[in-house]
mmCIF file of C-alpha atoms in Angstrom:
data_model
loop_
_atom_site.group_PDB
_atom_site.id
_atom_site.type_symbol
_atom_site.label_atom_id
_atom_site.label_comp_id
_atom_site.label_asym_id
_atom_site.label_seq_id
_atom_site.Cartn_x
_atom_site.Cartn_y
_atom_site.Cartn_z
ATOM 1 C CA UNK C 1104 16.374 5.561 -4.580
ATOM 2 C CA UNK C 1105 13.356 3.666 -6.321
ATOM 3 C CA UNK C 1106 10.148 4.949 -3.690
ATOM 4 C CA UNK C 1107 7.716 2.562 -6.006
ATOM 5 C CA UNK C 1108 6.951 -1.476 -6.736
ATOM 6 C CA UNK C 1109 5.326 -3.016 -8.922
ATOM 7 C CA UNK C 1110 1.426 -2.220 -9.065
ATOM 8 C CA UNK C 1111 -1.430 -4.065 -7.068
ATOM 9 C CA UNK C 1112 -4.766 -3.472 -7.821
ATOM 10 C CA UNK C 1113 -4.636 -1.658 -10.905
ATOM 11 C CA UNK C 1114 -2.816 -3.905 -13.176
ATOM 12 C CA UNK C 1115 -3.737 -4.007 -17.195
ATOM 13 C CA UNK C 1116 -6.281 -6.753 -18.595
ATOM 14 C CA UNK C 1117 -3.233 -9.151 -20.642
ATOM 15 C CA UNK C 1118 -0.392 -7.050 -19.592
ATOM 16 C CA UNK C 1119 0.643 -3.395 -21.526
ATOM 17 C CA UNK C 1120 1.193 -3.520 -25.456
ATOM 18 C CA UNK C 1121 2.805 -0.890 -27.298
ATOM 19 C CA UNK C 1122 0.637 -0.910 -29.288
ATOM 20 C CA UNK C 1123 -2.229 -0.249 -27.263
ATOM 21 C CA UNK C 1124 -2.500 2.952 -25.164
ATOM 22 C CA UNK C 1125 -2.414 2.332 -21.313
ATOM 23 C CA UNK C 1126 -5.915 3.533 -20.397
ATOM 24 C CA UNK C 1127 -5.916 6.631 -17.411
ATOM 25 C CA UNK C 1128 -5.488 5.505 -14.135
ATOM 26 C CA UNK C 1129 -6.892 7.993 -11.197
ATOM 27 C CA UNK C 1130 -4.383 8.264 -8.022
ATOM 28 C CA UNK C 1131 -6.072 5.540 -5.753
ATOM 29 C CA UNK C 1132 -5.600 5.051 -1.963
ATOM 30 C CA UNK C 1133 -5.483 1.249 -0.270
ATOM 31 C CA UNK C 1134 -5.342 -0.263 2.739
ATOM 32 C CA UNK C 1135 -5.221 -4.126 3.775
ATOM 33 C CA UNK C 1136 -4.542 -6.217 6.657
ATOM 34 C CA UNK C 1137 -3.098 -10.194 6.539
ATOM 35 C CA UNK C 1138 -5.984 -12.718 6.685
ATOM 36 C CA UNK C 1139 -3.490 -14.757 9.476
ATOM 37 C CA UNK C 1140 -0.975 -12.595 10.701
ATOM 38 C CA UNK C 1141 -1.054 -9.113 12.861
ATOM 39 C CA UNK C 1142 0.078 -7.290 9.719
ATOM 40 C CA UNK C 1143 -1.787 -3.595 7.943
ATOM 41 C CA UNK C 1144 -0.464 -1.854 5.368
ATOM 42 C CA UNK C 1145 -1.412 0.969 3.360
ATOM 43 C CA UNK C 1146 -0.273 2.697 -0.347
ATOM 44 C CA UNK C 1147 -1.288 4.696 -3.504
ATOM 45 C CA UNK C 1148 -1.472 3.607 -6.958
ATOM 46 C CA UNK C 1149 -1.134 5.897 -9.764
ATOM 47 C CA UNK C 1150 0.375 6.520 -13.351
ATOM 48 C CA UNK C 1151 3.515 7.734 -12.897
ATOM 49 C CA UNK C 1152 6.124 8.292 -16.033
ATOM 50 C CA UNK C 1153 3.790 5.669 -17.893
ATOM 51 C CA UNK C 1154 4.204 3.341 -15.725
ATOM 52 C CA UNK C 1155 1.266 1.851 -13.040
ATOM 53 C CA UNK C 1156 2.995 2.062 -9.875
ATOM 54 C CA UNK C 1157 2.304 1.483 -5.913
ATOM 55 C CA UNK C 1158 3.472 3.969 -3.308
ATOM 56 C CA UNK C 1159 4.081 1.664 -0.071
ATOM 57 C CA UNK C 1160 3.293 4.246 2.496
ATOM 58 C CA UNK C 1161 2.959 2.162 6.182
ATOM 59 C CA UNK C 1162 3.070 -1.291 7.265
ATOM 60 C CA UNK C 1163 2.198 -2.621 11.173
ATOM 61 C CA UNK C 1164 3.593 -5.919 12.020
ATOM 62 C CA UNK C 1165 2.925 -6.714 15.372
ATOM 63 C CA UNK C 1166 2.376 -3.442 16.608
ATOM 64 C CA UNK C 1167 5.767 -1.879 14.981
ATOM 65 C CA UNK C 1168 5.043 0.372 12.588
ATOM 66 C CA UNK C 1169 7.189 1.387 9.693
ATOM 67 C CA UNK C 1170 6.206 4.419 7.308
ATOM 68 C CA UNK C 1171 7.974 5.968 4.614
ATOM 69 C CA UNK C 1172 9.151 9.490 5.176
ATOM 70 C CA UNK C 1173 8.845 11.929 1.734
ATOM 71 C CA UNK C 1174 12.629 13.721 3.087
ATOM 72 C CA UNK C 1175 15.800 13.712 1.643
ATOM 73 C CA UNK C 1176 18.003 13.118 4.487
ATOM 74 C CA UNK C 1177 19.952 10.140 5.091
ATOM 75 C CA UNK C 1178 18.363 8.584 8.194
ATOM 76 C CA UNK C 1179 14.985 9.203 6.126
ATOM 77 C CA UNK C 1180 16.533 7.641 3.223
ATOM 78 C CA UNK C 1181 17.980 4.399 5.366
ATOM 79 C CA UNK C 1182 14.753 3.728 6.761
ATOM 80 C CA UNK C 1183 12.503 4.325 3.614
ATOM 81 C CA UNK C 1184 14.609 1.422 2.201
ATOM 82 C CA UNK C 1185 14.440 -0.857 5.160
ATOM 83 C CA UNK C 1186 10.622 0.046 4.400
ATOM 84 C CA UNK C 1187 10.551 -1.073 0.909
ATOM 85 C CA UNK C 1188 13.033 -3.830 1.506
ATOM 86 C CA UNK C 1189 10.013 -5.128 3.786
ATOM 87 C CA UNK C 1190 7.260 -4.570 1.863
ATOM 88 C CA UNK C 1191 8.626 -6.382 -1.349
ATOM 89 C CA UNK C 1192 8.724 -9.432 1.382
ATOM 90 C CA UNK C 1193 4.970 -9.210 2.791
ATOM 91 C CA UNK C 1194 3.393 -8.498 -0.800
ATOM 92 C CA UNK C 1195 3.699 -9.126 -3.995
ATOM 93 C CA UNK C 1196 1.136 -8.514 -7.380
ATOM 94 C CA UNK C 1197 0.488 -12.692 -6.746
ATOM 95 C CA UNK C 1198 -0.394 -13.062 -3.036
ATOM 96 C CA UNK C 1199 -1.902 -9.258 -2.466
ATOM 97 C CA UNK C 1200 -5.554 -11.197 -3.975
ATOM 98 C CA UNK C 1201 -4.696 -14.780 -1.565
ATOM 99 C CA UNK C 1202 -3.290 -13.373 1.310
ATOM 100 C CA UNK C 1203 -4.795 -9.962 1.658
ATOM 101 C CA UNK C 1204 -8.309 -8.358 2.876
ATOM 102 C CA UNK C 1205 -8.069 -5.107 0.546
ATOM 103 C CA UNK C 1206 -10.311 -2.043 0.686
ATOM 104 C CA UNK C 1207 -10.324 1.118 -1.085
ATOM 105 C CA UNK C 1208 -9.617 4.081 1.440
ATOM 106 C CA UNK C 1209 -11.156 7.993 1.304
ATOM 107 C CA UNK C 1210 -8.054 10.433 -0.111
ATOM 108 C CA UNK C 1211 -8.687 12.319 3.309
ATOM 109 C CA UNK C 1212 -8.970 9.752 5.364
ATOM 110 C CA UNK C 1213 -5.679 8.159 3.683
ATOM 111 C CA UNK C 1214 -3.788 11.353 4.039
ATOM 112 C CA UNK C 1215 -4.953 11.744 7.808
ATOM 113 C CA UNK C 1216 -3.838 8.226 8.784
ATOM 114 C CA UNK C 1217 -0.540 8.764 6.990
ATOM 115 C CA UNK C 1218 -0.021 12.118 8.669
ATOM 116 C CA UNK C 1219 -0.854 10.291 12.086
ATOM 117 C CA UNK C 1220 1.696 7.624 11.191
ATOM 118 C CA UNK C 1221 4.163 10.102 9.943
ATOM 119 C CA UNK C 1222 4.232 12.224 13.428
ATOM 120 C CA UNK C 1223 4.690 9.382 15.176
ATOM 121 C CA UNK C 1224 0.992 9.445 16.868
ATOM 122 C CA UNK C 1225 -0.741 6.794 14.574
ATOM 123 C CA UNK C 1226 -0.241 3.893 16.999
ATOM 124 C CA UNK C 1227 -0.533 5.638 20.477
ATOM 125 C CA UNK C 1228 -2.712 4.599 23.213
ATOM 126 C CA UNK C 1229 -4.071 2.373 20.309
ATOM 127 C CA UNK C 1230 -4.855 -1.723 21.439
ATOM 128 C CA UNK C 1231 -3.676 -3.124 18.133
ATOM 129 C CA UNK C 1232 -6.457 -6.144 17.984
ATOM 130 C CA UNK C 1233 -9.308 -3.335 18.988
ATOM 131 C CA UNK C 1234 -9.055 -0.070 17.611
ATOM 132 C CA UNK C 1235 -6.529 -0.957 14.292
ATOM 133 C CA UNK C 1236 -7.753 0.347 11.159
ATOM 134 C CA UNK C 1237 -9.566 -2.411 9.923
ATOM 135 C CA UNK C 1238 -10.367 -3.817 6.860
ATOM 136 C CA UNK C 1239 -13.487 -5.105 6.119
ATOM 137 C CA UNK C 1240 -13.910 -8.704 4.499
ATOM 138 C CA UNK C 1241 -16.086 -9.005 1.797
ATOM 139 C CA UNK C 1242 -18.990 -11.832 2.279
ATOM 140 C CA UNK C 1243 -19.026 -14.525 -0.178
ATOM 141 C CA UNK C 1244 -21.821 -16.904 -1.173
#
């Protein structure tokens, strides 16, 4: 089963050429939350078999939360592509900039969040509009 999309953030000036070498690209951590609806997600981007690719790793919607589970069996498996099946829906390489408030996340504070999410205890005793991870929104002038 495919456990990547399409990249983000990280995409190449003009698109990849063969005949120029895809520059390095450091494993990066991202989170971002809907500018109208009750929606945070969270994934990597890395070079991965030369390729740039995104790692979804959690989405909330309204309080249910969805994360992808790194195990091989097939409940893992069914709900890792209900997962991905949802993400390709909320975000794509062309809304992520218009519909999206995205921040660069920590590696450890990434891997803690996922962990939380993973065990189940990401979301308890948490008041989604209050204490969500939150993204902040850049100021324009």
């Amino acid at each position: 089963m495919k456990a990547y999309t399409d990249v983000l953030i990280n995409k190449v000036e003009g698109g990849h050429k063969w005949w120029r070498p895809d520059p390095d690209m450091p494993l990066m951590h991202y989170e971002a939350k809907h500018k109208t609806d009750n929606i945070y997600i969270m994934w990597m981007e890395t070079r991965a078999m030369r390729t740039r690719c995104a790692y979804p790793c959690l989405i909330i919607e309204d309080g249910d939360l969805m994360v992808f589970k790194p195990s091989k069996s097939i409940g893992a498996g069914q709900e890792n592509a209900a997962m991905l099946k949802r993400w390709a829906l909320l975000v794509t390489p062309q809304n992520i900039e218009t519909e999206w408030i995205v921040g660069e996340v920590d590696k450890d504070v990434f891997a803690e969040r996922y962990k939380k999410a993973q065990d189940g205890t990401l979301l308890e005793g948490m008041k989604q509009a209050e204490e969500a991870p939150a993204v902040e929104e850049n100021e324009e002038e």
